[in-house]
Structures are given as C-alpha cells and as structure tokens.
C-alpha cells in the first residue's frame, strides 16, 4: 500500500486471506478514506483483544509494517483478514476449536492447516481471560449508551468543527471496535459450546434454536419500530432519530445513510403498511422464543441429570453473550456515522475554499490526511486515486486465497444460472432452521431491497443491518458468503426466517423468478427454472 494507492497491498506466498464476514462490514471497493478509517482501528483493536485475553504479550500491540504480519489488509480495494494471523492466536486459547472458528467466521476449514493447540501461555490466559470476559457485557452496554448520545449530538452539529470531530471519531473507533470484537469472540466461543452440547445430547444443529429467542436485538428493534410506525400512521422522523445511521452500504464512509437520504426507509415503511398482521415481527420473535424454550426442554431431557447443571451454565452464557454482538455493532456503526458526517462537512468547507474540486473528493483522502491537513498537490492525487478505484471496481477477486491476490475482470464471472455440473441445487450452511418455498428475488446491492415482495426468497451476496427490514418480508434468505455468526444468520434466526449462508454461488446461479425451496437446517437450496 502506498500514499498514491492506499487501496492495494501485496502479500507474500503461503499466507491465507479471506474476505468472508469482512465483506458485510466493509462492502465492495472501499474509498481511501473509508479503508484507512477502518484499517487503523481494526488492526489495533484485534491486537488489544488478544492482549487483554493474555494470548499475546504487550509487545504484540504494535502494528507491524509487513502486510503478511498484519491482521487486516486490502487488495484491489477489498478488505480481507489474515486467516493465518487469526489461527495463530486461536490455537493458543484454552478449549478452542480452530476448525469450528474457521468454519463459523470464514465459511470453510482449510485441510492443510495445523490445528494443534499451543499451551505455552495458558497460565497468563487463566488470569486475564476471566476478567476480560466477565466484564465485557457491561462494557458493551456502557459504550453503546455513551456512543448513542454522542451520535445524536454530533451528527447534527458536524459543521461546527468537522476536522476536530472527525479526529475524535477516528480515535474513539478503536475502543468501540475493541469491545465489539471481544463480544464477537466470546459469542463465537459460547456458540461453539452450545453446538458441542447439542451434539453430545444427540441433537446436532439444535444450537441454532438455543442461540436465538432471548429477547430483541438491535435489528429486531429496528423492524419492530418500523412495523409500529406503519400501523400507527407515523412518518420516518422518529425512525431516523433512532436508526438514521443505517443505510445502504453503511460500512463505507462515502455512502448515504438514512439520516441523509430517508427515501429507502420511507419506501420500506410504505411496503410495511401493505403487510398482513400475520407478518408481525413481534409474533415471529415470540415464535422463536417458544422454539428456543422447546429446544432447551429437548436438550435437558436428552441429558443425564449429572450433566444438566453444566448445560444450564452454558445456556446462561448464551443468554449473556450472544445478544451482545449486535449491541457492539450498533455502537461502532454510530461512531462510523459521526466520522461520515464530519467528513462531508469538512469536504464542503474545502470545496468552498477551492482546495477540492468537489465536496465528495474528501473520501479520496486518507484518514491522516484529513486529520493533519491536505497533502501537496491534493487535487491531482485525488484524481489519480479516483481512476484507480474505478479500475478496481471493474475487477473481482476470490472470497479467499493463499499468497498474492489475483484479480480478474468482472465479466469473467460464471454467467447467471449456469452450474458446471448442470445440477439444480445450491448448497451452503443451514444457519436458521425451517423450510420455505417461493420465487427467488436476486438482489446484488442494497438499492434493490425495497423490491422484495412478501413471500419471496431473498438471494443476495451479503447483508448489513440496513437489510433487516427486508428480512421480515422475505420467506427465506440465501446468502453467498458468511457463517453461523454473520449478521444475516443472526437476524434470520431472531426473526424465524429460514436461512442458508455461504453458498458461494447463490447470486450467480439463481435468477429472479426461479421457484426455490430453502432448507435452513440442512443448508440445501433446490430450484426450478421458469
């Protein structure tokens, strides 16, 4: 990565990288400002988390210069995680299951990786991990409350001192991501424990029911608020006050959230007004709560009395940690949105002064260039970076790879509807149980969310929280990339919508109008071309 091209790094041979899961947080080809805002905080927070857990020494906190030694990198404008770096840390965690970690977070397990546990730091971890884990839920809730108030105050006043506000958001982001990342890791560990418990009880797969239905999440509150507004005749203003930081491609700083452009939210509100009462999200969540209670009863009945105490402890941990993942995500999205508001206000100032040709050029600077001041010949540098980003948008790279990333033209992707073996089945991970049939609605980006009709099967590359309103309308979800703890999987389980994720080729294989049958338990998607 260079100052001229901050959107591409070069990796050495043998290092494994993956875009899975990161693509839902950092969508598409990022702008230089979007990437550099993410990069510093993500790298720093990942290292802080493993240090707080005792997995790495204090010396491991410093970000390295070499791409191959970093947690996160960028390749042809797409963010990717260093699978080897994460694996090196996970195998040092007591009781860790590296295979399950790779499957849940990256959607696959590499057969050539060494998954043997390394116990050298167990004494240090034994002292630090309980403190970090037990305090995380309270810290996440505290951060969420603090950031929510700051977001409400700051976005409306961003023009007062936008450069200072951007710097504040930049420095806050690392702390917010640290708590969210810790919550994510703990959620993964608890989910793994629930999966093992279900398997030992003779009910593999029951963990999808055990880990849902514990109460409203951030996204289910959004859809419930939308539902109530539709039923009471309310407008979008109260929704924007609470949820305006969401919007299409919300993980990219240059995108326009609902508070800037409420049209997508207003369109979804109109769609909700047309829905029958049977589609109520509260009713769906109550059904999921009932299913979770039934799953708990099934689990305990299958276990001998001597093991039921341990099972109850695991279930208590599920209730404590699983909901925290989306709480932390809301906090970091609000922090991100404050930075967005500040950047746009600063871009407007610079354009008025003649320092930029267009206010949106601000997104082709790096975060440090915004904080410390414009680089020499900024306009020429911005034009160069724009051209390079447009070039990257015409290319594609794999979801995962080893060694240097290799790009190919987007036109080289398999034509929609064709499969090498001519079969009529798409397979992935079943992450939200249930079976649903309907017509496919293939949507490649958030602009098409409002087109989803009740009862259709939503087929998409990935999701972020702005997709949650469409999940209530859809009969089932089919998602290209992700795992059991991806955003789409979590929200689908809470809403009781069958979901198959990590299909890899769902959007390339299925076409809008295909008749589709989705089995959210087995991960099988059958389709008939019309």
XYZ file of C-alpha atoms in Angstrom:
530
model
C 0.000 0.000 0.000
C 1.368 3.426 -0.927
C 0.285 7.012 -0.424
C -0.605 7.153 -4.118
C -2.584 3.914 -3.940
C -3.844 3.211 -0.410
C -6.238 0.545 -1.720
C -3.841 -2.276 -2.533
C -1.280 -4.312 -0.581
C 0.980 -7.132 -1.753
C 1.061 -10.378 0.212
C 3.821 -12.930 0.157
C 3.477 -16.626 -0.783
C 1.791 -19.043 1.591
C -0.294 -16.533 3.581
C -4.061 -17.218 3.635
C -6.520 -14.329 3.327
C -10.322 -14.253 3.434
C -12.984 -11.644 2.658
C -15.763 -13.731 4.231
C -17.558 -11.815 7.019
C -15.444 -8.701 6.444
C -17.396 -8.085 3.247
C -20.575 -7.480 5.232
C -18.832 -4.828 7.355
C -16.657 -3.291 4.617
C -18.663 -3.560 1.405
C -17.309 -3.583 -2.121
C -14.381 -1.460 -3.211
C -13.735 0.988 -0.391
C -12.725 4.616 -0.774
C -9.309 5.610 0.586
C -10.914 7.446 3.497
C -13.229 4.546 4.272
C -10.400 1.997 4.217
C -7.880 3.985 6.236
C -10.510 4.825 8.871
C -11.249 1.100 9.223
C -7.667 -0.143 8.928
C -6.023 1.521 11.909
C -8.844 0.764 14.341
C -9.357 -2.798 13.147
C -5.674 -3.694 13.373
C -5.270 -2.037 16.773
C -8.459 -3.487 18.256
C -7.653 -7.053 17.156
C -4.289 -6.845 18.889
C -5.792 -5.270 22.011
C -8.343 -8.069 22.282
C -5.761 -10.860 22.196
C -3.543 -8.933 24.623
C -6.453 -8.455 27.048
C -7.107 -12.190 26.831
C -3.447 -12.947 27.543
C -2.840 -14.601 24.180
C -0.128 -12.186 23.054
C 2.403 -10.130 25.061
C 2.321 -6.339 25.250
C 4.980 -6.209 22.529
C 2.391 -7.631 20.125
C 0.274 -4.471 20.338
C 2.391 -2.522 17.875
C 1.069 -2.683 14.281
C 3.687 -4.273 12.001
C 4.954 -2.808 8.760
C 4.796 -6.044 6.732
C 1.474 -6.938 5.135
C 1.892 -10.624 5.979
C 2.211 -9.848 9.692
C -0.972 -7.792 9.869
C -4.458 -8.861 10.876
C -6.132 -6.962 8.063
C -5.140 -5.964 4.561
C -6.639 -4.530 1.398
C -6.345 -5.988 -2.078
C -7.688 -4.283 -5.194
C -9.874 -2.186 -2.897
C -11.366 -5.123 -0.934
C -10.636 -5.677 2.737
C -9.504 -9.135 3.811
C -8.456 -10.785 7.072
C -5.229 -12.708 7.547
C -6.506 -16.205 8.359
C -3.052 -17.384 9.421
C -2.690 -14.493 11.885
C -6.034 -15.293 13.497
C -5.343 -19.024 13.504
C -2.024 -18.404 15.264
C -3.955 -16.708 18.111
C -6.930 -19.067 18.286
C -4.812 -22.213 18.742
C -3.388 -20.593 21.897
C -6.834 -20.242 23.504
C -7.759 -22.886 26.117
C -10.524 -25.145 24.867
C -10.501 -23.515 21.440
C -11.718 -25.360 18.371
C -9.771 -23.818 15.463
C -11.735 -25.788 12.870
C -15.043 -24.503 14.219
C -13.663 -20.960 14.321
C -12.642 -21.062 10.671
C -15.966 -22.590 9.657
C -18.081 -20.062 11.553
C -16.110 -16.973 10.567
C -14.794 -17.841 7.129
C -17.258 -20.468 5.952
C -14.706 -23.233 5.358
C -11.906 -25.171 7.051
C -8.503 -25.475 5.398
C -7.424 -29.120 5.364
C -3.705 -28.259 5.344
C -3.725 -26.005 8.458
C -2.130 -27.198 11.699
C -4.972 -27.096 14.242
C -2.966 -28.421 17.202
C -3.375 -26.303 20.355
C -0.399 -24.393 21.785
C -0.487 -24.212 25.600
C 2.547 -22.037 26.389
C 0.511 -19.016 27.580
C -2.245 -20.877 29.420
C -1.171 -19.607 32.891
C -1.292 -15.980 31.713
C -4.575 -16.510 29.906
C -6.079 -18.134 33.012
C -5.503 -14.893 34.893
C -6.571 -12.413 32.219
C -9.363 -14.113 30.272
C -11.987 -14.262 33.077
C -11.563 -10.559 33.817
C -11.889 -9.603 30.149
C -14.817 -11.950 29.513
C -16.896 -11.291 32.608
C -16.649 -7.521 32.268
C -17.368 -7.361 28.533
C -21.204 -7.342 28.593
C -21.311 -4.361 30.957
C -18.647 -2.534 28.966
C -20.504 -3.108 25.700
C -23.736 -1.740 27.165
C -21.900 1.270 28.603
C -20.187 2.013 25.290
C -23.481 1.649 23.420
C -25.224 4.171 25.675
C -22.334 6.640 25.528
C -21.913 6.440 21.753
C -25.654 6.707 21.118
C -25.832 10.033 22.965
C -22.683 11.279 21.236
C -24.033 10.284 17.817
C -27.317 12.124 18.403
C -25.465 15.282 19.464
C -22.687 15.212 16.906
C -24.231 14.410 13.531
C -26.414 17.496 13.612
C -23.528 19.746 14.655
C -20.793 18.306 12.428
C -20.285 21.570 10.537
C -19.127 23.448 13.671
C -15.628 21.922 13.716
C -15.705 18.937 11.365
C -11.986 18.222 11.301
C -11.819 18.031 15.085
C -14.950 15.861 15.172
C -13.501 13.509 12.557
C -10.338 13.110 14.623
C -12.425 12.386 17.716
C -14.385 9.690 15.850
C -11.126 8.247 14.494
C -9.663 7.864 17.969
C -12.900 6.608 19.551
C -13.325 3.936 16.891
C -10.540 1.707 18.179
C -12.051 1.479 21.671
C -15.526 0.766 20.327
C -14.235 -1.930 17.956
C -12.239 -3.493 20.784
C -15.326 -4.071 22.909
C -17.340 -5.213 19.906
C -14.566 -7.546 18.774
C -14.275 -9.038 22.242
C -18.044 -9.604 22.287
C -17.793 -11.266 18.884
C -15.055 -13.641 20.049
C -16.953 -14.539 23.209
C -20.117 -15.111 21.196
C -18.202 -17.493 18.946
C -16.883 -19.410 21.942
C -20.332 -19.651 23.529
C -21.940 -20.717 20.234
C -19.308 -23.422 19.894
C -20.084 -24.645 23.411
C -23.796 -24.743 22.602
C -23.095 -26.687 19.403
C -20.983 -29.211 21.298
C -23.653 -29.554 23.947
C -26.343 -30.181 21.326
C -24.169 -32.798 19.637
C -23.446 -34.634 22.886
C -27.162 -34.665 23.643
C -27.838 -36.373 20.310
C -29.383 -33.283 18.692
C -26.738 -31.763 16.389
C -27.926 -28.499 14.898
C -30.115 -27.652 17.887
C -27.741 -24.790 18.700
C -29.437 -22.598 16.089
C -32.597 -22.668 18.213
C -30.738 -22.472 21.531
C -28.922 -19.295 20.470
C -31.984 -17.293 19.426
C -35.159 -16.034 21.018
C -33.521 -14.411 24.052
C -35.122 -11.025 23.503
C -34.989 -8.168 20.993
C -31.700 -7.380 19.260
C -30.681 -4.060 17.732
C -32.007 -5.076 14.310
C -35.237 -6.629 15.567
C -35.917 -3.367 17.439
C -35.478 -1.585 14.116
C -38.027 -3.763 12.345
C -40.443 -3.552 15.294
C -40.198 0.246 15.242
C -40.806 0.198 11.502
C -43.794 -2.097 11.960
C -45.326 0.133 14.662
C -44.809 3.260 12.559
C -46.574 1.564 9.650
C -49.503 0.549 11.870
C -49.879 3.923 13.627
C -49.505 6.059 10.519
C -46.244 7.539 11.727
C -43.617 9.009 9.445
C -39.899 8.415 9.143
C -38.752 11.195 11.520
C -38.855 9.125 14.758
C -37.222 6.236 12.906
C -34.419 8.480 11.714
C -33.830 9.789 15.231
C -33.164 6.251 16.459
C -31.902 4.398 13.393
C -30.733 7.057 10.929
C -27.124 5.844 10.991
C -28.178 2.779 8.994
C -28.443 2.802 5.232
C -27.194 1.203 2.024
C -23.539 0.095 2.192
C -23.288 1.620 5.660
C -19.767 0.259 6.168
C -18.411 2.647 3.520
C -17.837 6.229 4.676
C -18.928 7.765 1.363
C -22.357 6.090 1.437
C -25.540 7.990 2.290
C -27.290 6.742 5.449
C -30.993 7.143 6.067
C -30.483 10.375 8.002
C -29.084 11.909 4.774
C -31.405 10.116 2.359
C -34.553 8.728 4.016
C -36.082 7.597 0.700
C -35.156 3.873 1.107
C -36.572 3.858 4.641
C -39.749 5.636 3.523
C -40.185 3.092 0.716
C -39.847 0.235 3.188
C -42.344 1.929 5.509
C -44.850 2.029 2.635
C -44.215 -1.666 1.998
C -44.845 -2.492 5.672
C -48.210 -0.745 5.523
C -49.274 -3.306 2.908
C -48.352 -6.339 5.021
C -50.904 -8.509 6.765
C -50.915 -8.684 10.564
C -49.691 -12.265 10.322
C -46.302 -10.873 9.232
C -45.811 -9.058 12.544
C -42.141 -9.244 13.617
C -43.212 -9.399 17.267
C -45.247 -12.523 16.526
C -42.282 -14.026 14.669
C -39.969 -13.325 17.578
C -42.448 -14.809 20.024
C -42.495 -17.984 17.925
C -38.730 -18.061 18.025
C -38.799 -17.643 21.817
C -41.219 -20.553 22.057
C -38.953 -22.622 19.816
C -35.956 -21.787 21.986
C -37.808 -22.858 25.133
C -38.816 -26.105 23.440
C -35.214 -26.645 22.322
C -33.965 -26.119 25.881
C -36.504 -28.645 27.152
C -35.460 -31.139 24.452
C -31.805 -30.657 25.297
C -32.190 -31.090 29.048
C -34.451 -34.114 28.624
C -31.776 -35.789 26.493
C -29.023 -35.280 29.067
C -28.457 -37.291 32.251
C -29.124 -35.355 35.439
C -25.410 -35.150 36.240
C -24.755 -33.117 33.084
C -27.757 -30.809 33.262
C -26.009 -28.362 35.588
C -23.240 -27.785 33.079
C -25.833 -27.410 30.333
C -27.635 -24.694 32.299
C -24.372 -22.819 32.775
C -23.743 -22.898 29.017
C -27.275 -21.705 28.342
C -26.798 -18.855 30.811
C -23.652 -17.868 28.925
C -25.597 -17.994 25.650
C -28.197 -15.628 27.064
C -25.489 -13.265 28.329
C -23.123 -13.117 25.375
C -24.971 -13.867 22.138
C -27.142 -10.700 22.173
C -24.071 -8.522 22.861
C -22.665 -8.975 19.360
C -25.260 -6.750 17.703
C -25.148 -4.201 20.554
C -21.468 -3.585 19.910
C -22.077 -3.421 16.187
C -24.615 -0.618 16.626
C -22.057 1.367 18.639
C -19.338 1.092 16.017
C -21.765 1.944 13.206
C -22.790 5.110 15.042
C -19.135 6.061 15.558
C -18.554 5.450 11.874
C -21.534 7.652 11.003
C -20.196 10.551 13.073
C -16.981 10.309 11.046
C -19.068 10.299 7.860
C -20.966 13.431 8.874
C -17.739 15.191 9.857
C -16.010 14.211 6.607
C -18.865 15.524 4.464
C -18.957 18.795 6.365
C -15.186 19.206 6.044
C -15.333 18.321 2.357
C -17.902 21.063 1.852
C -15.629 23.569 3.594
C -12.606 22.588 1.496
C -14.575 22.773 -1.760
C -15.874 26.246 -0.897
C -12.298 27.336 -0.248
C -11.208 25.929 -3.610
C -8.961 23.276 -2.059
C -11.120 20.455 -3.501
C -12.964 20.320 -6.806
C -15.955 18.609 -5.207
C -17.019 18.042 -1.585
C -17.084 14.273 -2.217
C -13.381 14.371 -3.042
C -12.803 14.239 0.716
C -13.357 10.475 0.534
C -10.281 10.086 -1.680
C -8.011 11.373 1.056
C -6.696 9.114 3.809
C -7.787 9.488 7.412
C -4.465 11.036 8.438
C -4.590 13.464 5.508
C -7.951 14.684 6.770
C -6.687 14.982 10.354
C -3.272 16.556 9.699
C -4.037 18.546 6.547
C -4.128 18.225 2.776
C -1.097 16.664 1.060
C 0.795 18.595 -1.627
C -0.988 18.667 -4.989
C -4.079 17.123 -3.388
C -6.301 17.585 -6.427
C -4.005 15.605 -8.729
C -3.587 12.878 -6.113
C -7.362 12.605 -5.704
C -7.882 12.302 -9.467
C -5.291 9.510 -9.562
C -6.951 7.661 -6.685
C -10.393 8.011 -8.302
C -9.105 6.423 -11.512
C -7.506 3.584 -9.580
C -10.678 2.884 -7.577
C -12.750 2.800 -10.768
C -10.268 0.305 -12.195
C -10.652 -1.907 -9.105
C -14.435 -1.753 -9.373
C -14.155 -3.364 -12.816
C -12.223 -6.272 -11.294
C -13.048 -9.059 -8.891
C -11.024 -11.251 -6.541
C -11.842 -14.565 -4.810
C -13.541 -14.742 -1.432
C -10.395 -16.423 -0.087
C -6.940 -17.219 -1.407
C -3.348 -18.034 -0.471
C -0.423 -15.811 -1.440
C -0.701 -12.672 -3.588
C -4.254 -11.730 -4.549
C -5.070 -12.207 -8.222
C -7.812 -10.101 -9.802
C -9.826 -10.863 -12.907
C -12.346 -8.849 -14.917
C -15.869 -8.938 -13.589
C -17.033 -10.163 -16.980
C -15.115 -13.364 -16.233
C -17.613 -14.482 -13.590
C -19.800 -17.516 -14.411
C -22.973 -16.474 -16.268
C -26.041 -16.344 -14.043
C -27.938 -19.598 -13.915
C -25.153 -21.884 -15.125
C -23.545 -24.564 -12.963
C -20.630 -26.713 -14.098
C -22.433 -29.961 -13.230
C -25.827 -28.873 -14.558
C -27.474 -29.587 -11.198
C -30.435 -27.722 -9.781
C -29.152 -27.460 -6.232
C -27.169 -24.840 -4.352
C -25.656 -25.841 -1.027
C -24.358 -23.860 1.916
C -24.600 -23.753 5.699
C -28.001 -24.087 7.323
C -27.933 -21.370 9.995
C -31.610 -20.662 10.676
C -33.938 -23.687 10.729
C -37.113 -24.131 8.744
C -38.225 -24.848 5.199
C -39.730 -22.274 2.851
C -40.677 -22.200 -0.814
C -41.213 -19.245 -3.083
C -39.957 -17.288 -6.046
C -36.393 -16.038 -5.928
C -35.592 -12.354 -5.784
C -31.901 -11.887 -6.571
C -30.556 -8.589 -5.253
C -26.894 -7.731 -5.713
C -26.916 -4.486 -3.738
C -28.922 -2.554 -1.167
C -30.653 -0.402 -3.787
C -32.979 -3.301 -4.569
C -34.115 -4.063 -1.019
C -37.459 -2.296 -1.451
C -38.245 -4.573 -4.429
C -38.638 -7.677 -2.250
C -42.239 -8.916 -2.323
C -43.886 -10.782 0.565
C -43.145 -14.499 0.375
C -40.175 -14.205 -1.970
C -36.824 -15.860 -1.332
C -34.211 -13.126 -0.911
C -30.934 -14.115 -2.606
C -28.015 -11.757 -2.001
C -24.216 -11.611 -1.709
C -24.176 -10.446 1.928
C -26.172 -8.259 4.314
C -25.737 -5.443 6.781
C -28.276 -4.045 9.291
C -29.983 -1.925 6.618
C -31.216 -5.201 5.060
C -33.081 -6.220 8.230
C -36.434 -4.646 7.213
C -36.495 -6.780 4.055
C -35.894 -9.957 6.051
C -39.331 -9.645 7.639
C -40.913 -9.625 4.193
C -38.875 -12.482 2.728
C -39.883 -16.114 3.205
C -36.230 -17.205 3.421
C -32.688 -15.982 2.825
C -29.943 -17.376 0.588
C -26.621 -15.579 1.110
C -23.359 -16.031 -0.782
C -20.811 -15.526 1.989
C -20.745 -15.800 5.776
C -21.083 -18.197 8.660
C -23.338 -19.033 11.575
C -22.414 -15.803 13.360
C -22.661 -13.477 10.375
C -25.144 -10.640 10.568
C -27.657 -12.204 8.184
C -27.623 -15.513 10.065
C -28.157 -13.884 13.465
C -31.049 -11.680 12.343
C -32.666 -14.512 10.383
C -32.676 -16.716 13.496
C -34.212 -13.971 15.625
C -36.941 -13.322 13.055
C -37.597 -17.013 12.474
C -36.693 -16.823 8.771
C -35.000 -19.909 7.247
C -31.516 -19.043 6.061
C -28.777 -20.774 4.079
C -25.477 -18.911 4.040
C -22.057 -19.417 2.450
C -23.475 -20.771 -0.801
C -20.626 -19.140 -2.684
C -22.564 -19.080 -5.964
C -26.167 -18.349 -4.954
C -26.441 -14.988 -6.699
C -24.603 -16.299 -9.783
C -26.698 -19.471 -10.028
C -30.209 -18.397 -9.100
C -32.309 -15.990 -11.123
C -35.173 -13.769 -10.087
C -38.350 -15.757 -10.705
C -36.877 -19.231 -10.112
C -39.007 -21.426 -7.879
C -36.837 -22.102 -4.838
C -37.080 -24.398 -1.828
C -34.820 -23.435 1.074
C -33.967 -25.810 3.923
C -32.414 -23.717 6.669
C -31.458 -26.813 8.642
C -29.609 -28.885 6.044
C -28.272 -25.942 4.034
C -29.803 -27.240 0.806
C -31.421 -24.918 -1.759
C -33.348 -26.591 -4.582
C -34.576 -24.575 -7.537
C -36.582 -24.927 -10.715
C -36.013 -22.581 -13.634
C -39.109 -20.897 -15.021
